[in-house]
Coordinates of C-alpha atoms in Angstrom, one line a residue:
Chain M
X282 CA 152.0 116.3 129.7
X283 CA 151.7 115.5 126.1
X284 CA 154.7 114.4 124.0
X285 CA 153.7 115.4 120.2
X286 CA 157.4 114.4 119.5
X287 CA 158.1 111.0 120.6
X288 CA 161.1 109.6 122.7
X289 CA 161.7 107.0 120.2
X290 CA 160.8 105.5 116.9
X291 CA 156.4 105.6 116.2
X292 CA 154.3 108.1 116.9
X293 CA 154.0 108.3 121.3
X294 CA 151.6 110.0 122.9
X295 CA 152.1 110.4 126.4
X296 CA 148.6 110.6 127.8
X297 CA 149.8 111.2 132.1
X298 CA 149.2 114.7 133.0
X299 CA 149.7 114.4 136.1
X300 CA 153.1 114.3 138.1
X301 CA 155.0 111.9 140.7
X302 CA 153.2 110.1 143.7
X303 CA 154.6 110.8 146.5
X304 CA 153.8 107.4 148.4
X305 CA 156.2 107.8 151.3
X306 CA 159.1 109.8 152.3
X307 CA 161.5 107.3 150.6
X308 CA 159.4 106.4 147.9
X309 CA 157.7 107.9 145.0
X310 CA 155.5 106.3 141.9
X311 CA 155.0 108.0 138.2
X312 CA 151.9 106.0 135.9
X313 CA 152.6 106.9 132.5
X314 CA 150.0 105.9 130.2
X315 CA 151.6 105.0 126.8
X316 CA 149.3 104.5 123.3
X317 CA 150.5 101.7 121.2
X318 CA 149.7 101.1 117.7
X319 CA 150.0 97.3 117.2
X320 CA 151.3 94.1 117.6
X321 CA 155.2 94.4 117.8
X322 CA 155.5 97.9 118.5
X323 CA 158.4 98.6 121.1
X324 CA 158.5 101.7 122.9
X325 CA 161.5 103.3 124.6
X326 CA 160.3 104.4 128.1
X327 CA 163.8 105.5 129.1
X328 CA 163.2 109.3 128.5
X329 CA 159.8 109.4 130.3
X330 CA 161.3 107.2 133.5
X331 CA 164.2 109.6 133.9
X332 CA 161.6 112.5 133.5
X333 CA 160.0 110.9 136.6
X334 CA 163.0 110.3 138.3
X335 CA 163.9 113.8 138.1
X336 CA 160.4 115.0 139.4
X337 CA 160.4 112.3 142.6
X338 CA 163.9 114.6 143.4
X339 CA 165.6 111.0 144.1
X340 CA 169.4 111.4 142.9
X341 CA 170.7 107.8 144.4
X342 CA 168.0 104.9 144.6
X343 CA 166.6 102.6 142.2
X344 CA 163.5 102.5 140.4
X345 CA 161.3 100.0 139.6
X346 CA 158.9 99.7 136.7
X347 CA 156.0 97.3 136.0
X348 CA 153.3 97.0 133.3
X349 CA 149.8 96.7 133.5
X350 CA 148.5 93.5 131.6
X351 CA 149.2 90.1 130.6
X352 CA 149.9 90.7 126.8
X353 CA 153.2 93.6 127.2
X354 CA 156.4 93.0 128.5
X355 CA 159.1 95.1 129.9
X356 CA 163.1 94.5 129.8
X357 CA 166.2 96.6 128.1
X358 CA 167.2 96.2 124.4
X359 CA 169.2 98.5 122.4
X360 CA 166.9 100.8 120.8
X361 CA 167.8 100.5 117.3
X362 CA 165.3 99.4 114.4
X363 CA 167.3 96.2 113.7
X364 CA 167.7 94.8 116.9
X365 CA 164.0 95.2 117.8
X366 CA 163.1 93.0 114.4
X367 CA 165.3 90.8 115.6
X368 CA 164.0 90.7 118.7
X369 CA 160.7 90.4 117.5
X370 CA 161.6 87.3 115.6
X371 CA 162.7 85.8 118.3
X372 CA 159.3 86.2 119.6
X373 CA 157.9 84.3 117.0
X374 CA 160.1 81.3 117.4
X375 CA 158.9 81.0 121.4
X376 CA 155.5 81.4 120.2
X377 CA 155.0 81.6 116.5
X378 CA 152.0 83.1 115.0
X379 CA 150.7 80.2 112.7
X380 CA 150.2 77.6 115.5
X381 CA 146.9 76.8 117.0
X382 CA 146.8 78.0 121.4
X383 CA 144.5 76.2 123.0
X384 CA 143.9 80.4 124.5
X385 CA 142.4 81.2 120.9
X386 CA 140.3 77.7 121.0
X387 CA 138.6 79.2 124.3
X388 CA 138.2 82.3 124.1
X389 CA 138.5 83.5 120.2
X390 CA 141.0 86.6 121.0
X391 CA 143.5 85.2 118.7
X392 CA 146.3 86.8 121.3
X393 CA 147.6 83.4 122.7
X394 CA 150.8 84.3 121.0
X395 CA 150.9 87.7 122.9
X396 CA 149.7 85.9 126.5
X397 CA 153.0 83.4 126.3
X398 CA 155.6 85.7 124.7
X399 CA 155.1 88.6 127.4
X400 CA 155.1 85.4 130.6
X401 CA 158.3 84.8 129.1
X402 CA 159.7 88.3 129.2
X403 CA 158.0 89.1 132.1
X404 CA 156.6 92.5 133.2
X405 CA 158.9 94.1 135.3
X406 CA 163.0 95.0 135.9
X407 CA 164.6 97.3 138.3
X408 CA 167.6 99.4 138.0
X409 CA 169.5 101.5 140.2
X410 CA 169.3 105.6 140.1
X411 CA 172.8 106.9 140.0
X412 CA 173.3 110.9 140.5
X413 CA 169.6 111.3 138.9
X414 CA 170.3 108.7 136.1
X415 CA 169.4 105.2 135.1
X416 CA 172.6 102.8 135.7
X417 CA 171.4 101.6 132.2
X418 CA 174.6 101.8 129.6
X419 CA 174.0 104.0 126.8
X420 CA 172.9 101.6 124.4
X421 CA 170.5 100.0 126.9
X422 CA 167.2 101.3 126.8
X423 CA 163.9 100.3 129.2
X424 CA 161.3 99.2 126.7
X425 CA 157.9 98.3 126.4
X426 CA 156.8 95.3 124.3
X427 CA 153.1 95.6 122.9
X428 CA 152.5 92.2 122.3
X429 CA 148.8 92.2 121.6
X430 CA 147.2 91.9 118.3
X431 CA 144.8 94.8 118.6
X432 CA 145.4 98.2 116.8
X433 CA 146.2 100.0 119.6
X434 CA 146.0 99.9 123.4
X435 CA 146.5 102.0 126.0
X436 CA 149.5 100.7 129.1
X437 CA 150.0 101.6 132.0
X438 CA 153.3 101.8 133.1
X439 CA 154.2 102.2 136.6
X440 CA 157.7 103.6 137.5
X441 CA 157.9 103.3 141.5
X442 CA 161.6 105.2 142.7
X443 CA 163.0 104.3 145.8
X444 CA 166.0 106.3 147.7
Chain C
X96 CA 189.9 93.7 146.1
X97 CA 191.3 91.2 143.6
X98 CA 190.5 87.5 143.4
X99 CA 192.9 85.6 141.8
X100 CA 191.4 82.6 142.9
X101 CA 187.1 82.9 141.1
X102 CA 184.5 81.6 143.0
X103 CA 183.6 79.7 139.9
X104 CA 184.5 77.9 137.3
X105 CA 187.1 80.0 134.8
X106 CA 189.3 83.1 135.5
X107 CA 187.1 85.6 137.1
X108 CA 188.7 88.8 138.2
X109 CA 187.0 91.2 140.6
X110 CA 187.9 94.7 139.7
X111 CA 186.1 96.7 142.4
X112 CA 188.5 97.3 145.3
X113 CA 186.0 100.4 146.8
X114 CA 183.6 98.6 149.2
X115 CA 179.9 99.5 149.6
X116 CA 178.0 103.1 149.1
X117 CA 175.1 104.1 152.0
X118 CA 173.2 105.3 149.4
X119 CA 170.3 106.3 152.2
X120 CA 169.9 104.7 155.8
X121 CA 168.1 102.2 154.8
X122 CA 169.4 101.5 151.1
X123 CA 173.0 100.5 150.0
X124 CA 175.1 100.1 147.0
X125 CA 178.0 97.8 145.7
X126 CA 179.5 98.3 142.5
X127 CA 180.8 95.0 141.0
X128 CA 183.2 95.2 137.8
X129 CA 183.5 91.8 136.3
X130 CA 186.2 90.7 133.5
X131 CA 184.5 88.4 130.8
X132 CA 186.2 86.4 128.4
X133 CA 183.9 85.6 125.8
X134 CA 180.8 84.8 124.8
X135 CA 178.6 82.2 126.6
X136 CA 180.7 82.6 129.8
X137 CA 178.4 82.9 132.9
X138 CA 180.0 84.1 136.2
X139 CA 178.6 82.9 139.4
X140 CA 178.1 86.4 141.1
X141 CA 176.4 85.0 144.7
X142 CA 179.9 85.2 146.7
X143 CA 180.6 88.1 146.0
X144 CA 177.2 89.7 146.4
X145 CA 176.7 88.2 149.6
X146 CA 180.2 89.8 150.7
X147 CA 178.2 93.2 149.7
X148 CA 175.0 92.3 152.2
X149 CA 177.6 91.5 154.8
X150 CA 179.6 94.6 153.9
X151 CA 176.2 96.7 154.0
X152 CA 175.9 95.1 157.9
X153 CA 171.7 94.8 156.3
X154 CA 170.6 91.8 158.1
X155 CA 167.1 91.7 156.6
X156 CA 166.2 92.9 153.6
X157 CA 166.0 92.8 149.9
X158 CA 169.3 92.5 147.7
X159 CA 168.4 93.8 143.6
X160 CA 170.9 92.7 141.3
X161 CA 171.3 94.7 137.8
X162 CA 173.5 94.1 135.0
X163 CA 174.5 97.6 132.4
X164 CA 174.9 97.0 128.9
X165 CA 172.5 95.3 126.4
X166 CA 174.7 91.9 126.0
X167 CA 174.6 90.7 129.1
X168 CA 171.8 89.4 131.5
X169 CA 171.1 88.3 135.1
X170 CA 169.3 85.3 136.2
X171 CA 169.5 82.3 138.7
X172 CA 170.9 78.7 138.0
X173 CA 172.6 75.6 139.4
X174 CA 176.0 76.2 138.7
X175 CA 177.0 73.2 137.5
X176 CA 178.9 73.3 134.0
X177 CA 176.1 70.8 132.9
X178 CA 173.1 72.6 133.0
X179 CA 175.2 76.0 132.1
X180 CA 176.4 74.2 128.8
X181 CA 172.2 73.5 128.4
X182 CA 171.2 77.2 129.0
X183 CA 173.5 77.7 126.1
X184 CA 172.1 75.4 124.0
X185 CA 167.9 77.1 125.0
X186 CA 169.6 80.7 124.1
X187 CA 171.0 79.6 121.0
X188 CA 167.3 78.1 120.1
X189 CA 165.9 81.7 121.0
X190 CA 168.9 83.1 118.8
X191 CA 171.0 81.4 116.6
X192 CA 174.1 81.8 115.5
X193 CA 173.7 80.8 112.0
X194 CA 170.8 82.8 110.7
X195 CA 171.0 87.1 109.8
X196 CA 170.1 90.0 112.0
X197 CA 169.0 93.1 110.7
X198 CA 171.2 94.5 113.5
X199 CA 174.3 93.3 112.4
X200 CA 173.1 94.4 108.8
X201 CA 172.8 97.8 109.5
X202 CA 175.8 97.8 112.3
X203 CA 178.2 94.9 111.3
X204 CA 179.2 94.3 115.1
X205 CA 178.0 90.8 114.6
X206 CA 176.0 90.5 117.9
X207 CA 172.5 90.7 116.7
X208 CA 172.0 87.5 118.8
X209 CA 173.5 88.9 122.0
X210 CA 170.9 91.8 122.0
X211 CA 168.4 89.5 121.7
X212 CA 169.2 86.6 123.9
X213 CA 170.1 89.0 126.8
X214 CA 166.0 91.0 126.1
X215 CA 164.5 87.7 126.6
X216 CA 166.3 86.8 130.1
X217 CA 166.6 90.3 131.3
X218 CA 169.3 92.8 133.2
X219 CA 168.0 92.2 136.8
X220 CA 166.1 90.5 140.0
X221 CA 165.5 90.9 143.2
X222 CA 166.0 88.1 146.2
X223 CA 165.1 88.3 149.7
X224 CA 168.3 88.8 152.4
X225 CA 167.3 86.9 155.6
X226 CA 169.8 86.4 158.3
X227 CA 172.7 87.9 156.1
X228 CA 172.2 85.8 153.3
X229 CA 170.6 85.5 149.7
X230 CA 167.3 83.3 149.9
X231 CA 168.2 81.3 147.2
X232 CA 168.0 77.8 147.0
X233 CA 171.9 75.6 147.5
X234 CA 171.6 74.7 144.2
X235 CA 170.9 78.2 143.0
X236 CA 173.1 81.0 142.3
X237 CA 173.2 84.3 140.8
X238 CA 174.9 84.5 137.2
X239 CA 175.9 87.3 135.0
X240 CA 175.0 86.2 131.5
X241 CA 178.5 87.1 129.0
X242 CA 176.3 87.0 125.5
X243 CA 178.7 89.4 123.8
X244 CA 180.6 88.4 121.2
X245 CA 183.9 90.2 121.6
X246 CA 186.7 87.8 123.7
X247 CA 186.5 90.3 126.4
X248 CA 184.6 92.6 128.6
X249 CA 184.5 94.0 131.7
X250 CA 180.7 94.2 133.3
X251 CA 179.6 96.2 135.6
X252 CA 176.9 95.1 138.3
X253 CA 174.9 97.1 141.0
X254 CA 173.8 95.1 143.9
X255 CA 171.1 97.5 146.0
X256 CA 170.9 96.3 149.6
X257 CA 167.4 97.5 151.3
X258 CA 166.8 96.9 154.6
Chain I
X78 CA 146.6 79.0 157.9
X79 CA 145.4 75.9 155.4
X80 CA 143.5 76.6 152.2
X81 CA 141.3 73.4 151.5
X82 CA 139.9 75.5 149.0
X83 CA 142.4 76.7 146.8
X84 CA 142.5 80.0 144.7
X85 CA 143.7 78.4 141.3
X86 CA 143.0 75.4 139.3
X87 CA 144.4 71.8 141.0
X88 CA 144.8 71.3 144.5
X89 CA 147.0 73.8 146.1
X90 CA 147.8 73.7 149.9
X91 CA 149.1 76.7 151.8
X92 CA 151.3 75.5 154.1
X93 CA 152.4 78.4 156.1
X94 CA 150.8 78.7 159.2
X95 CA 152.2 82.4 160.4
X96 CA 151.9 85.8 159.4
X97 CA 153.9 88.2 158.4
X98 CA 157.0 89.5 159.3
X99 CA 158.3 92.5 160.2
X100 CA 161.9 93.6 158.6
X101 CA 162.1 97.2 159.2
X102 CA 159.1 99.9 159.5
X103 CA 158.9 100.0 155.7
X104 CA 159.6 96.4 154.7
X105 CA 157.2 93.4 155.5
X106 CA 158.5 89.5 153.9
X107 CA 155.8 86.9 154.3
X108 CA 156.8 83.3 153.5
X109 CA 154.6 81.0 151.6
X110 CA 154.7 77.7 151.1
X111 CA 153.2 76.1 148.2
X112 CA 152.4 72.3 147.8
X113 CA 153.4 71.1 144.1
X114 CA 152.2 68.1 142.3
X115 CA 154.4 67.8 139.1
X116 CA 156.0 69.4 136.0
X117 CA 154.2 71.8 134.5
X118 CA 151.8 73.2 137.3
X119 CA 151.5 76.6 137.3
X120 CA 150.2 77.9 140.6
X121 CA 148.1 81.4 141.1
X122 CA 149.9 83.3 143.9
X123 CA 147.8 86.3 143.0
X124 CA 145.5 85.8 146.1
X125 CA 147.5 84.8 148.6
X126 CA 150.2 87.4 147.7
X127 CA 147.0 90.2 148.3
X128 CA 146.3 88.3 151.3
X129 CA 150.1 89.2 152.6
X130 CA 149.8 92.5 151.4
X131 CA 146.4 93.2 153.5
X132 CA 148.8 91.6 156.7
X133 CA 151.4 93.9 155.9
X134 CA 148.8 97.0 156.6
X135 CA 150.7 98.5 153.6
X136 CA 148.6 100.6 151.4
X137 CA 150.4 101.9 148.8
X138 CA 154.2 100.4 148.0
X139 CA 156.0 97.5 146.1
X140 CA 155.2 94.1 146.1
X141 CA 158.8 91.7 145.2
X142 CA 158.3 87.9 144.6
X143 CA 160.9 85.6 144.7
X144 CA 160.9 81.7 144.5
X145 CA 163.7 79.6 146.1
X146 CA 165.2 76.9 143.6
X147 CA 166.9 76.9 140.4
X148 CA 163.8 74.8 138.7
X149 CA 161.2 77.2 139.4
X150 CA 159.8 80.4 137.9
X151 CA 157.9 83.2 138.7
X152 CA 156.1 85.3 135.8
X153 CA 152.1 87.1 135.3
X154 CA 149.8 85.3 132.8
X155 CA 146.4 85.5 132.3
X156 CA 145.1 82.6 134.8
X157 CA 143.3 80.5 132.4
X158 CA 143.9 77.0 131.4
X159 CA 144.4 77.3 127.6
X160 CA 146.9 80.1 127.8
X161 CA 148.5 78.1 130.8
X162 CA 148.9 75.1 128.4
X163 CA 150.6 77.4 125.6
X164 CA 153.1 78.7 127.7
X165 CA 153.9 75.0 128.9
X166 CA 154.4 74.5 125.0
X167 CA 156.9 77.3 124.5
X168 CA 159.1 76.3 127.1
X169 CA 159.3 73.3 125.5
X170 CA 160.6 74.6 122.5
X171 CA 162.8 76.3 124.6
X172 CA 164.1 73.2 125.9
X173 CA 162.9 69.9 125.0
X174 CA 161.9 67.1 127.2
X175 CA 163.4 65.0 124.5
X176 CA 166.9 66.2 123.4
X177 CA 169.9 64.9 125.8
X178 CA 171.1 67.6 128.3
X179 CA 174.5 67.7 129.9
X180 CA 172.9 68.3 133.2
X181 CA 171.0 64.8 133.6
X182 CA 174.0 63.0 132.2
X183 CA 176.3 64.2 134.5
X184 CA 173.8 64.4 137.7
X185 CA 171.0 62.0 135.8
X186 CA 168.2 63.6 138.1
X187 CA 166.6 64.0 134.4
X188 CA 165.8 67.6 135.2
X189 CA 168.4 69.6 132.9
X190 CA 165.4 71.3 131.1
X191 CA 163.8 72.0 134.2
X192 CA 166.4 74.3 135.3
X193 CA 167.2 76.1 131.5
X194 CA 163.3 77.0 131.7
X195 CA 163.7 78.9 135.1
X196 CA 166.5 79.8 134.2
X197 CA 165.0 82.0 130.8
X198 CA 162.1 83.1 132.5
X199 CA 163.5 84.0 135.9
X200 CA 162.8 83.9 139.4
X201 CA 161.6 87.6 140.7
X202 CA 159.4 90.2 139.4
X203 CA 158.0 93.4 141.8
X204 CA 154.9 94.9 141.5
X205 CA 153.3 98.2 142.7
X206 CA 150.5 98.0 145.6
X207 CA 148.0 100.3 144.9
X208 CA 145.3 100.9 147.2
X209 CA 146.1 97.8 149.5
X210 CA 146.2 96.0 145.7
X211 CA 148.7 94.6 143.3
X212 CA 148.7 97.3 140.3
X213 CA 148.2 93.8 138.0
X214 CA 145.5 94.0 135.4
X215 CA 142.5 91.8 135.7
X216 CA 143.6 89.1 133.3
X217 CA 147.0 89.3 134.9
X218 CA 147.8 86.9 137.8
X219 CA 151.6 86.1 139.7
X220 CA 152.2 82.5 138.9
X221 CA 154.6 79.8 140.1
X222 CA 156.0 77.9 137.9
X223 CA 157.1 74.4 138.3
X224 CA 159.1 73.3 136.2
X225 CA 160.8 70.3 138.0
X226 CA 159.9 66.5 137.0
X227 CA 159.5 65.1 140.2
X228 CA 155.7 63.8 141.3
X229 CA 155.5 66.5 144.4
X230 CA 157.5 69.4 145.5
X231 CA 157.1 71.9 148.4
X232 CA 158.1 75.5 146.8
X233 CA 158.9 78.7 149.1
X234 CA 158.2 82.1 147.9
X235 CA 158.5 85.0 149.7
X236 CA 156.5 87.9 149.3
X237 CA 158.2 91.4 150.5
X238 CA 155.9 94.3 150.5
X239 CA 157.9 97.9 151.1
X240 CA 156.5 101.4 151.9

């Protein structure tokens, strides 16, 4: 599957193209791959998890999601351009950008920043599955923090439902 | 069920009087609906989720905790109106009160700081159930997280019971 | 089992000395005890959590990881010492060792930021298995944190792996 027109705000690409796991007979795992363009970009993974909650046929449950790498976080935020500056910022007070990390001294990646904001976060939530549906509330949206300084990565999100 | 006397500190009313939902043989779900009154209030949830594992007859298992809405947040704590009063304090560093969001720019709800402070701890966790009862430490305890800004709310929290 | 050896940096004891357990034919909890010497250590579980998985027999399922106590943390980080020394940093911005806190005035165990820390970066987080693996990147470890002041602590964490 490839999303030309993104979920949410930024140009998405959704590189999977290939369905749900089916792990066990109670639980099934989707990987979405998801192209970021930058340092601060937030993507809104809610449309793609209940996409995969719809294909693992799992009506009550809950799933759980988890990203791939030590510079991205996942939690739930509002998905509304003000809230994720804000949100942002806040990021930069826990670990501001013009401060020496002893991570940059070593290894010259100049992503300490990214390292300590997405430990803080942390890279995984769980949510229940209620008649097909997120139990998120309608301005609560399952996002993905790129926190890294590159120009873009690729993640890999895992979304692992459980009836 | 109705508690007029909380299991913690302030007036905490349980608004849930349906008991738990076998959401599979091995999985079950409680529905909690707690009443908020204001901003900065934390609710100790651990009594009433461990009346959920006991009503779920689980034994051993895993008990996930998840909080709808994008002003509100789930974590663990001593709840002691110290260390609460402290937690404030970090969440206010995080997100002050004092300085302007682009979300209540563009919105004017006035709870840029709510959206923010409740990304950065999160809507959920997961603790072990062994021998009927949450793993958690006697000095920690399950708290909903009131970061709203409106004097009232009423919360809903799933608690998922796996055995 | 006794590692004199131990996976991370400092000296790290294992102290559980049996296997794992089983819950149900789908859940397996292994209980770890970790030796810790003082605020601020930040312990790799990444190996000994894989070892748990392997004893589980579970290929392909979800790892959860939860620490008992309100003044420890579990998160992922890259397991390198400068980026460990960062994120000590911005929990100290978080909450200061040297503002007043309303916990250690009232209990005076000096500890108040000890808990506000764990308390923002939380105690859980679940992971796939993938494989027999955590689905973690290679830069991406589960670490204990401990947060608390006191010289030595013994932390438990429990490791439940589902199918």
């Amino acid at each position: 599957m490839k999303n030309d027109v993104p979920p949410g705000a930024g140009s998405i690409y959704w590189r999977d193209n290939h369905g749900v796991d089916e792990v066990s007979n109670t639980m099934f795992r989707t990987t979405i791959q998801v192209e970021t363009h930058g340092e601060g970009e937030i993507v809104n993974l809610t449309p793609r998890i209940e996409q995969a909650i719809a294909e693992s046929g799992v009506r009550e449950g809950l799933a759980s999601i988890f990203v791939t790498g030590s510079t991205a976080a996942v939690t739930t935020i509002e998905y509304e351009p003000g809230v994720l500056s804000d949100l942002r910022r806040a990021l930069s007070v826990i670990a501001p950008a013009d401060i020496p990390y002893a991570h940059d001294a070593a290894w010259g990646d100049g992503n300490g920043r990214s390292h300590v904001r997405a430990a803080v976060v942390g890279p995984s939530l769980s949510a229940p599955v209620i008649e097909g549906r997120l139990a998120c509330g309608t301005w609560q949206q399952i996002v993905l923090l790129e926190l890294d300084v590159r120009s873009s990565r690729q993640r890999t999100v895992y979304v692992t439902v459980q009836s």
